[in-house]
Coordinates of C-alpha atoms and ligand atoms in Angstrom, one line a residue:
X1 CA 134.5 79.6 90.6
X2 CA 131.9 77.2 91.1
X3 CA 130.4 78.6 94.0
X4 CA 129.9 81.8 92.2
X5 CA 127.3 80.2 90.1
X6 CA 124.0 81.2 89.8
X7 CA 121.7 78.4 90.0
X8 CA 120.8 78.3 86.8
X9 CA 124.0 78.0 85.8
X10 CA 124.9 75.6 88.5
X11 CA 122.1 73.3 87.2
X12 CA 122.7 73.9 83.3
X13 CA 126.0 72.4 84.2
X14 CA 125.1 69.7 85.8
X15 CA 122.1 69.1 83.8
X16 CA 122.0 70.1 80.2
X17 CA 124.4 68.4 77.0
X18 CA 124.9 71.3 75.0
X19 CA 124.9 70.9 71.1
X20 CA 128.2 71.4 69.6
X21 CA 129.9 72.2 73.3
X22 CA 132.6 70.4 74.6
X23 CA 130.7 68.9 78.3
X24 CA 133.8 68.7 80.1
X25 CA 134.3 72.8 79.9
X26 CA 130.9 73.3 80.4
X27 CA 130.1 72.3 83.5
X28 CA 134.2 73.2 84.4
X29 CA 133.5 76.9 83.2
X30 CA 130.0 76.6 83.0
X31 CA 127.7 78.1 80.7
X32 CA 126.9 81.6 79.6
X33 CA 123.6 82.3 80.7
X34 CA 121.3 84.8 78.5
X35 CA 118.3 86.0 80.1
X36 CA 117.2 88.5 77.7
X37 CA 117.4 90.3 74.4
X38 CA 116.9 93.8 73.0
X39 CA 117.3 95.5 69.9
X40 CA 120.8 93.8 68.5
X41 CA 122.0 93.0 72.1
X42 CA 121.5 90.3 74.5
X43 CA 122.2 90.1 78.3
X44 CA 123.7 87.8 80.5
X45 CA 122.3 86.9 83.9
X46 CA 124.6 89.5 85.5
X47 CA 122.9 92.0 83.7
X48 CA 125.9 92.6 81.1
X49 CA 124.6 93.4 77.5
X50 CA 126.6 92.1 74.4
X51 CA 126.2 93.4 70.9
X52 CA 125.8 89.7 69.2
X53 CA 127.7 89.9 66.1
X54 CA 126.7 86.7 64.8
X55 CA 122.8 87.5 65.1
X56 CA 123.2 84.1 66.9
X57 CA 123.8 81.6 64.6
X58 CA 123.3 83.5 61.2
X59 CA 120.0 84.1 61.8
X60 CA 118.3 86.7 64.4
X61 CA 117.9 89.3 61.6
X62 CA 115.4 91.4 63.2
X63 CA 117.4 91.4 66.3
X64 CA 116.0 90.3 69.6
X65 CA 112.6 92.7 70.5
X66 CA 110.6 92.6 68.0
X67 CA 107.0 93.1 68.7
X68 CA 105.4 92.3 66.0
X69 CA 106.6 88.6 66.0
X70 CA 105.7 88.4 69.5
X71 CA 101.8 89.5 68.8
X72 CA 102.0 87.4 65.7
X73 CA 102.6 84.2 67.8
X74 CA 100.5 85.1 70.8
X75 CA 97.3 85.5 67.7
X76 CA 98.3 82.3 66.2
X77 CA 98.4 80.5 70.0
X78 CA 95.3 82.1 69.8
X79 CA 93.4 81.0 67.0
X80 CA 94.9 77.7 66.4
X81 CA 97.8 76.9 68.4
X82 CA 99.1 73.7 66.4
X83 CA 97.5 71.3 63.0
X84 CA 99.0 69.1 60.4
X85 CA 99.6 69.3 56.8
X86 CA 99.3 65.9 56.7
X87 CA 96.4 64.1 54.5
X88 CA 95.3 67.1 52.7
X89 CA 94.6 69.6 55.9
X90 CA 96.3 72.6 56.1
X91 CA 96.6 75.3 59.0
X92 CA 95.2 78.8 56.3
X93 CA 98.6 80.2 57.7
X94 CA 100.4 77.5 56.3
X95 CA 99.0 78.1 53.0
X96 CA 99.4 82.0 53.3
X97 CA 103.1 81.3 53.8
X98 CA 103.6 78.9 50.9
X99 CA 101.4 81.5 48.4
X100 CA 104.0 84.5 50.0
X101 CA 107.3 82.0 49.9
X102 CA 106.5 81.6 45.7
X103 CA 106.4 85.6 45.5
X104 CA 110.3 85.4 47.1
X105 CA 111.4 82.6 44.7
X106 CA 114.6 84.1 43.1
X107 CA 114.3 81.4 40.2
X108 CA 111.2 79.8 39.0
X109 CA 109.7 77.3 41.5
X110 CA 106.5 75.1 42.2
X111 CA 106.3 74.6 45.4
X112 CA 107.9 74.6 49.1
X113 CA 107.8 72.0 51.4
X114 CA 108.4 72.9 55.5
X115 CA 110.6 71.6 58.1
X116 CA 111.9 72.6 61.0
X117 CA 115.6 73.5 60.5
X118 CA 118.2 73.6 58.0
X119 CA 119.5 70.0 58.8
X120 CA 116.0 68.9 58.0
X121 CA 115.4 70.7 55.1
X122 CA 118.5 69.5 53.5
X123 CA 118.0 66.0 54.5
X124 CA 114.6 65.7 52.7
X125 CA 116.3 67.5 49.8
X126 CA 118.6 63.9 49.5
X127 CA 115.6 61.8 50.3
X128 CA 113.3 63.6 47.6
X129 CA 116.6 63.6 45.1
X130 CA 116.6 59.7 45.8
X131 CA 113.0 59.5 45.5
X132 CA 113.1 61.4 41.8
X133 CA 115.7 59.7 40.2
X134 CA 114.1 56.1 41.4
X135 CA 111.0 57.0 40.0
X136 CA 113.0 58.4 36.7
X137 CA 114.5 54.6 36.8
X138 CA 118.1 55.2 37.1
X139 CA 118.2 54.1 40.9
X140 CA 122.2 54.2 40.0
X141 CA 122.2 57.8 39.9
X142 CA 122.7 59.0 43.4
X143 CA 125.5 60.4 44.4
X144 CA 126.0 63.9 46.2
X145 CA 128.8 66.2 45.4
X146 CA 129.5 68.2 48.3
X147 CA 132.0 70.6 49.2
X148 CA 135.5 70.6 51.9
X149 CA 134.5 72.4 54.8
X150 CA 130.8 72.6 53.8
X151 CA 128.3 72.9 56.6
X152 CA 124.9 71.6 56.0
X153 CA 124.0 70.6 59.7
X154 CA 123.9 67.6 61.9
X155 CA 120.9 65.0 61.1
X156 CA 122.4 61.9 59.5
X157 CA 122.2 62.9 55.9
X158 CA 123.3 66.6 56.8
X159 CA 126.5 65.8 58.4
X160 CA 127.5 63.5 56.2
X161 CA 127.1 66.1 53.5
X162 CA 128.8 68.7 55.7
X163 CA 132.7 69.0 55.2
X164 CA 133.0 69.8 58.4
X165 CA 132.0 68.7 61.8
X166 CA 133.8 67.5 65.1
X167 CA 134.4 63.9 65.3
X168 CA 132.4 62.9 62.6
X169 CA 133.9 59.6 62.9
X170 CA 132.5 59.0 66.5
X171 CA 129.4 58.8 65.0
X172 CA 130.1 56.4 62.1
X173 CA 129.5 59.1 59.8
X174 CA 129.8 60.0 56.7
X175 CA 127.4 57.8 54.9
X176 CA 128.6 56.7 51.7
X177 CA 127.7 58.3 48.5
X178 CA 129.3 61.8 49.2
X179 CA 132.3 62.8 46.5
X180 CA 134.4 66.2 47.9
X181 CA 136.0 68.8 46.1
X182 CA 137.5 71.4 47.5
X183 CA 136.0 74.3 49.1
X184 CA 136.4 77.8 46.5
X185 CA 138.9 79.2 49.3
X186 CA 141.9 81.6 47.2
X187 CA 143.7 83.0 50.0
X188 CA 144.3 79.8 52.2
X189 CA 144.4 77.0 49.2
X190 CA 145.7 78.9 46.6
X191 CA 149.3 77.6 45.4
X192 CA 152.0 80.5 45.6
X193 CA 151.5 82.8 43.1
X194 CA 148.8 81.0 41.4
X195 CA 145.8 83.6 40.0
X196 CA 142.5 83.9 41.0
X197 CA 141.2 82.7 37.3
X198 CA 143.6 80.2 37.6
X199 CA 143.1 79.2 40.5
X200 CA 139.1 79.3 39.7
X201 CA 140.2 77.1 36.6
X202 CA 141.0 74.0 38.8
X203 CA 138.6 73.9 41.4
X204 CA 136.4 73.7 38.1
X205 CA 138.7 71.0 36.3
X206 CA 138.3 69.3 39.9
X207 CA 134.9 68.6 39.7
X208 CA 135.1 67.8 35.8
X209 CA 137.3 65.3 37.1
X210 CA 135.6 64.0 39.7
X211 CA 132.1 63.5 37.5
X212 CA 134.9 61.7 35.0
X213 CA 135.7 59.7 37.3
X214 CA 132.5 58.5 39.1
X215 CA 130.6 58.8 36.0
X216 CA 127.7 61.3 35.6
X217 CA 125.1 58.0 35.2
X218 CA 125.8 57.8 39.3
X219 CA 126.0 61.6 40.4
X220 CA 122.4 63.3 41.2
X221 CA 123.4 66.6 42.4
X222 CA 125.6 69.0 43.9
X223 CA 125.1 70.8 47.2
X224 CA 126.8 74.0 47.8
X225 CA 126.0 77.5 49.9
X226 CA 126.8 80.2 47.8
X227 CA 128.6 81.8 50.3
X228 CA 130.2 78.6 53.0
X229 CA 129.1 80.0 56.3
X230 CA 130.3 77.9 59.5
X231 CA 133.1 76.6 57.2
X232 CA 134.9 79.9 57.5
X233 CA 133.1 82.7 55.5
X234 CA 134.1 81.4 51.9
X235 CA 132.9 83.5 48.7
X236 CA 134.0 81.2 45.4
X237 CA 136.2 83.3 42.6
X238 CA 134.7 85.2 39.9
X239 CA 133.2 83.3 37.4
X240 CA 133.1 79.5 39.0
X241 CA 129.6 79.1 39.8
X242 CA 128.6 79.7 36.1
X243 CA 130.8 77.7 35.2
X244 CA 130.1 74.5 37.6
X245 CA 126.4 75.2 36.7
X246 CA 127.4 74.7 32.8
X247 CA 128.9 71.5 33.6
X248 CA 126.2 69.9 36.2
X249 CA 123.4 71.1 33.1
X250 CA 125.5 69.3 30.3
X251 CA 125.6 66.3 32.7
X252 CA 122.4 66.4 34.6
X253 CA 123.4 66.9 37.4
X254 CA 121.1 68.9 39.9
X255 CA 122.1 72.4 41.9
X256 CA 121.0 72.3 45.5
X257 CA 121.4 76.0 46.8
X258 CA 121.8 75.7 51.0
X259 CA 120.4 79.2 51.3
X260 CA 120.0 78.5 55.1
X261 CA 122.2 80.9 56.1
X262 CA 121.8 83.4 52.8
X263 CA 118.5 83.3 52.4
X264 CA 116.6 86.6 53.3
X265 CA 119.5 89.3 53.1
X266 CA 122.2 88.4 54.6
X267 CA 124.4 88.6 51.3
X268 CA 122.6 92.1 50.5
X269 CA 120.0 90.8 48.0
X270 CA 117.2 88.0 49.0
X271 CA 119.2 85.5 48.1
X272 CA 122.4 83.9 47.2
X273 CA 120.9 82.6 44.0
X274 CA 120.1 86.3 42.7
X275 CA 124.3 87.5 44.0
X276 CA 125.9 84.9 42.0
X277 CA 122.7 84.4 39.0
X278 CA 122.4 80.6 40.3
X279 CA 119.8 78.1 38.9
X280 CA 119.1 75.9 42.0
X281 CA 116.7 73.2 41.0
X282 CA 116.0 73.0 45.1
X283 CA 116.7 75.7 47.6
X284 CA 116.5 75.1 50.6
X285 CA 115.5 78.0 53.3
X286 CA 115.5 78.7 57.3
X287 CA 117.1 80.6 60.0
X288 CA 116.0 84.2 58.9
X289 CA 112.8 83.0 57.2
X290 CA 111.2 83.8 61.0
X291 CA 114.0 85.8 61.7
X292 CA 114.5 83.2 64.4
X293 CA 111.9 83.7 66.8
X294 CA 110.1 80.0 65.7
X295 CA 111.3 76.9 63.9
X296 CA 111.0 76.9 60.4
X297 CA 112.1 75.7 57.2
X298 CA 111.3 74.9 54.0
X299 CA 112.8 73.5 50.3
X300 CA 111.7 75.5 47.2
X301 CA 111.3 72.7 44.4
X302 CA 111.5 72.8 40.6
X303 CA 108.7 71.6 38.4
X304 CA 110.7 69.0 37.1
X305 CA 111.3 67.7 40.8
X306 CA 107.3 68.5 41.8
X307 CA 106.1 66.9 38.6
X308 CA 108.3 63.9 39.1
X309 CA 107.0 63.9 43.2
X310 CA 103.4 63.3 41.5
X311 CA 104.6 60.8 39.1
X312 CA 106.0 58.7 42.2
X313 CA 103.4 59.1 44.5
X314 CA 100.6 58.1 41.8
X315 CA 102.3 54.9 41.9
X316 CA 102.8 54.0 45.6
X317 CA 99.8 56.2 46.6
X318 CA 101.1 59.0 48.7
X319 CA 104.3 61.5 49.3
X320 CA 105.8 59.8 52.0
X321 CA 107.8 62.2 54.2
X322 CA 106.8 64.5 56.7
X323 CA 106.6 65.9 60.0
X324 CA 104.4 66.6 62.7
X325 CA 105.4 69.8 62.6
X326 CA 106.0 70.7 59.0
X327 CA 104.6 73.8 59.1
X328 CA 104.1 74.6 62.4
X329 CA 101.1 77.2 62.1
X330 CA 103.2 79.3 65.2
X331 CA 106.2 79.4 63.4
X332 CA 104.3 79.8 60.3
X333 CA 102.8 83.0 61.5
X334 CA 105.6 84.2 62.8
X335 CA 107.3 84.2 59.4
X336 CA 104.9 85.0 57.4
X337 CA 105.3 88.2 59.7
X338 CA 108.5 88.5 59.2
X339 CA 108.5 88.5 55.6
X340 CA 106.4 91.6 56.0
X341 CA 108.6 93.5 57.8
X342 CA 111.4 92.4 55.2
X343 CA 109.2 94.0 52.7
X344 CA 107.7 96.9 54.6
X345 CA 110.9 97.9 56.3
X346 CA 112.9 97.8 53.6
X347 CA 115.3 95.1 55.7
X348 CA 117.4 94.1 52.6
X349 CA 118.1 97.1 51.4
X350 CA 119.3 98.2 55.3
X351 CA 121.2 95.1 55.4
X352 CA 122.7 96.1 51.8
X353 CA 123.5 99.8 53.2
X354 CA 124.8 98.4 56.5
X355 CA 126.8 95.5 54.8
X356 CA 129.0 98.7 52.8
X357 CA 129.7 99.9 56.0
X358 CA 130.7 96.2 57.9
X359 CA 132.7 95.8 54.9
X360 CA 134.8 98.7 54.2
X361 CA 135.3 98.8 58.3
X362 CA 136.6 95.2 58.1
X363 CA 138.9 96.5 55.4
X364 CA 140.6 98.2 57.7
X365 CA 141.7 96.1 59.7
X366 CA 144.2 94.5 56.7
X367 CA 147.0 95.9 57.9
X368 CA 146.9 94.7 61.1
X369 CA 149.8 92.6 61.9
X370 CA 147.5 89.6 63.0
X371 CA 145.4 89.9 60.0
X372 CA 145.7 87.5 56.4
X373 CA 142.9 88.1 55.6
X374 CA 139.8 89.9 55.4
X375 CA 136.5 89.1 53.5
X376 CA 133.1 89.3 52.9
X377 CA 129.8 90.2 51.4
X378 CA 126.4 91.7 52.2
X379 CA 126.2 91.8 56.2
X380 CA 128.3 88.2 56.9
X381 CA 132.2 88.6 56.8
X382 CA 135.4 86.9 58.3
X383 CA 138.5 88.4 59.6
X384 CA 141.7 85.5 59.5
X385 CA 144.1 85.9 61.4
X386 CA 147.7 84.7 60.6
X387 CA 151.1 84.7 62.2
X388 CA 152.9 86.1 59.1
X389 CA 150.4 87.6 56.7
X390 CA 152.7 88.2 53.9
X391 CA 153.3 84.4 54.2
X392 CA 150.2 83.2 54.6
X393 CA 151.4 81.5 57.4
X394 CA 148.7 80.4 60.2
X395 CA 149.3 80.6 64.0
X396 CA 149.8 77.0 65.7
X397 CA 146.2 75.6 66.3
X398 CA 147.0 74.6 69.8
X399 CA 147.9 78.6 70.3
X400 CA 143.9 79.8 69.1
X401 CA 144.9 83.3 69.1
X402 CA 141.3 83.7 67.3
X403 CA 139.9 82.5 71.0
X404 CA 141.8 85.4 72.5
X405 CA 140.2 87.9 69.9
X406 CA 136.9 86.3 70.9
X407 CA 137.6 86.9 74.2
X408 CA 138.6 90.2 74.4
X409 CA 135.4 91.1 72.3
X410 CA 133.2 89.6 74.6
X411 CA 134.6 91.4 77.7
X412 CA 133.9 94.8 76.0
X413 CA 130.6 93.7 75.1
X414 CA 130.9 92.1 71.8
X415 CA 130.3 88.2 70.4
X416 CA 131.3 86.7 67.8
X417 CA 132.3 83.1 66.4
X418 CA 135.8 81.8 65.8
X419 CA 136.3 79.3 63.3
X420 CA 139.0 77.2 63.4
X421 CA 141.6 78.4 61.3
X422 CA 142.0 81.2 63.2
X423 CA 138.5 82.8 61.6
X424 CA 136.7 85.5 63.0
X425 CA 133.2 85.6 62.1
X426 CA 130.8 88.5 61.4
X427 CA 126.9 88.0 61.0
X428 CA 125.0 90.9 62.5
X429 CA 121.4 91.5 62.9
X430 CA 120.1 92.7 59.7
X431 CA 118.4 95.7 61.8
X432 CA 121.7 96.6 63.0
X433 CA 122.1 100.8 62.4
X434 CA 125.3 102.5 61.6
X435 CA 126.4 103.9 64.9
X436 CA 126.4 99.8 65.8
X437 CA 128.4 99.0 63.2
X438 CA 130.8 101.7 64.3
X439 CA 130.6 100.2 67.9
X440 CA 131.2 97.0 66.9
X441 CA 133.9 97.5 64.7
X442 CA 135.6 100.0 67.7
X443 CA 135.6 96.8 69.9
X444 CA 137.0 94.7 67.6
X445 CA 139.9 96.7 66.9
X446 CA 140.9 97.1 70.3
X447 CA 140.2 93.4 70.7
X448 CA 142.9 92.6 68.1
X449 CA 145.4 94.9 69.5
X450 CA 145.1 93.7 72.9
X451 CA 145.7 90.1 71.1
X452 CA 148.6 91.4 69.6
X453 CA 149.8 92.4 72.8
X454 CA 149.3 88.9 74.1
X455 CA 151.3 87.5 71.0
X456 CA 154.2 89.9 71.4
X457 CA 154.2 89.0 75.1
X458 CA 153.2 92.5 76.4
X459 CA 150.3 90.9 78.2
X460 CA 148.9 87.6 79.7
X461 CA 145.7 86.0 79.0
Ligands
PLP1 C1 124.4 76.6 55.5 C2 123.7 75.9 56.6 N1 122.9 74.8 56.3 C3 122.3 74.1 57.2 C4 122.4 74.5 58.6 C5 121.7 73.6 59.6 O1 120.6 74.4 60.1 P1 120.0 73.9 61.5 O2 121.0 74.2 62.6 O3 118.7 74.8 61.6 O4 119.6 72.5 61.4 C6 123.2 75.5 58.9 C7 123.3 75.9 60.3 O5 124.1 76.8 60.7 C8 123.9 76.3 57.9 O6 124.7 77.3 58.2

């Protein structure tokens, strides 16, 4: 096999540590090289196109050809390839951005502060919650609740508030501070024959609990994504998110919403916060926000948090975080354009349209005899496999039928993610059209039959 490689391949092998990529099967397999994009598909280097499923990793909304991003960067190159934010300067595209990012805001905001990814974004969002509640002088009052199976990315602070995460361990992580309650998941934590309310009624008395227990005087805020993404494609029950937000107000605790995935359509409406009437005193935003083509993020903040910022910075003189490239005037410009096509284009309400469509097709495939499970919302859903459904109960791990799903996708031209758990993930391009969807949803069913063949021993791998 290895000779086969292109060299490009040979050399990534060799060469490159992938993130979140096991190095030994890389350079044994080696990679998957993409050399181009168009419309909702890539190509690999043998010329083979793939619908991606996933837009990526949550995130190439406007699929993988769009002009309009590409002129927007090449006129920013143009004018002014690259300046700070720092000491009072400002790129006027930077500024642009932040006066069109306030016009989004689901919920009241001041103002946004950029990074460069979700993992940033949502470590600043700990170090300005730290910062606020020092300067409110209860430096006691600083723990995170996070959820089980949360993913929040992979700085320091993002992993450890992430639930999930290979070998956390191995890298002395988590950092301390971080209380867990369980992720809002019915169909695989649900006790036999326990209700959704009832079910919705102790995840709530859980955190009650837990803020009992550690004492509200040391918990700052909790950190959820309304819908868990990489953690397998979770949507709470009915009726727990007002109800956690009732009991973080009554003991002030704050809401940070991890839109990074949500934010922009991919639920159906511009946000999570608007789907499930949150009241996020930070949001934090990326991935779709330039529909991918540059590095961006940012963290919508509260008044309360921006006028406490002031209050903190009048006494040791100056806001003290920041990057070199907080807001990049490139990626600026390039989502500043993108939020015009959102608007222009009428993306949300495609993704909304397209979304039905996803959804009731992913419907039918409950009655598959591989299938527990199948959920969703908006344009992102999850397929779970399971070796009795009736039962609930999972396949063996060490069997990952999900990779055999995966892989049968992909060899008729499809990708998608599998999480472990025996998930099947579903992201698509906002831009993606009907007939698409259809094709999509075609492979995938022939995927899962072939898998089934596989399990019942009518085939080999
Ligand atoms: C909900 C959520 N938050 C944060 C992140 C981290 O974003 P990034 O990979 O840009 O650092 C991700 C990435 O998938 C995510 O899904």
């Amino acid at each position: 096999m290895l000779h086969n490689r292109s060299e490009a391949a040979r050399a990534d092998a060799e060469f490159h540590l992938h993130p979140y990529s096991n190095p030994r099967q890389v350079e044994s397999q080696g990679p998957m090289v993409i050399v181009r994009g168009e419309g909702v598909r890539v190509f690999d280097e043998h010329g083979k196109g793939y619908i991606e499923g996933m837009a990526g990793l949550w995130c190439a909304s406007l699929g993988f050809s769009e002009d309009r991003l590409v002129e927007a960067a090449h006129r920013q190159m143009q004018t002014l390839p690259w300046y700070h934010s720092f000491a009072g300067r400002v790129p006027d595209v930077v500024a642009q951005l932040a006066a069109e990012l306030m016009d989004w805001a689901p919920v009241p905001m001041s103002k946004v502060l950029f990074a460069n990814s979700g993992s940033e974004s949502n470590d600043a969002a700990w170090k300005i919650v730290h910062y606020i509640n020092n300067v409110r002088g209860r430096p006691e009052k600083k723990k995170f609740i996070a959820r089980d199976r949360a993913y929040h990315g992979t700085t320091a602070v993002a992993s450890a508030l992430s639930g999930i995460g290979a070998g956390k361990a191995v890298f002395d992580l988590p950092i301390g501070g971080v209380i867990r309650v369980s992720c809002p998941h019915y169909y695989q934590y649900a006790a036999p024959g326990e209700s959704e309310a009832a079910y919705c009624d102790r995840l709530v008395a859980e955190v009650e609990e837990a803020i009992e227990r550690e004492g509200a005087e040391t918990i700052a805020a909790f950190i959820a994504e309304p819908v868990t993404g990489g953690g397998g494609v979770v949507i709470p029950p009915p009726g727990y998110y007002p109800r956690i937000q009732e009991i973080l107000r009554r003991n002030d605790i704050l809401f940070i919403a991890d839109e990074v995935i949500s934010g922009f359509g991919r639920l159906g409406e511009p946000f999570g916060t608007q789907v499930f009437g949150l009241k996020p005193d930070i949001i934090t935003v990326a991935k779709m926000l330039s529909a991918a083509y540059a590095p961006i993020s940012a963290l919508y903040l509260s008044e309360a948090i921006v006028e406490t910022l002031k209050e903190g910075a009048d006494r040791v003189g100056t806001f003290g975080h920041g990057y070199t490239y907080s807001g990049h005037p490139v990626s600026a410009a390039v989502a500043l354009e993108t939020l015009r096509i959102y608007r222009e284009d009428k993306i949300i309400d495609r993704a909304r349209q397209a979304g039905s469509r996803l959804q009731a097709g992913l419907r039918r495939f409950a009655d598959h005899p591989l299938v527990g499970d199948v959920r969703g919302i908006g344009l992102i859903g999850a397929i779970e496999l399971a070796e009795d459904p009736v039962t609930r109960t999972p396949f063996a791990p060490e069997r990952a039928v999900y990779a055999h799903v995966l892989a049968r996708a992909q060899a008729h031209g499809l990708i998608l993610r599998g999480i472990p758990g025996d998930i099947i993930a579903f992201s698509p391009p906002l831009i993606i059209s009907d007939a698409e969807v259809d094709e999509m949803l075609a492979i995938v069913g022939v995927a899962l039959d072939e898998t089934l063949d596989l399990v019942r021993g009518k085939r080999s791998a």
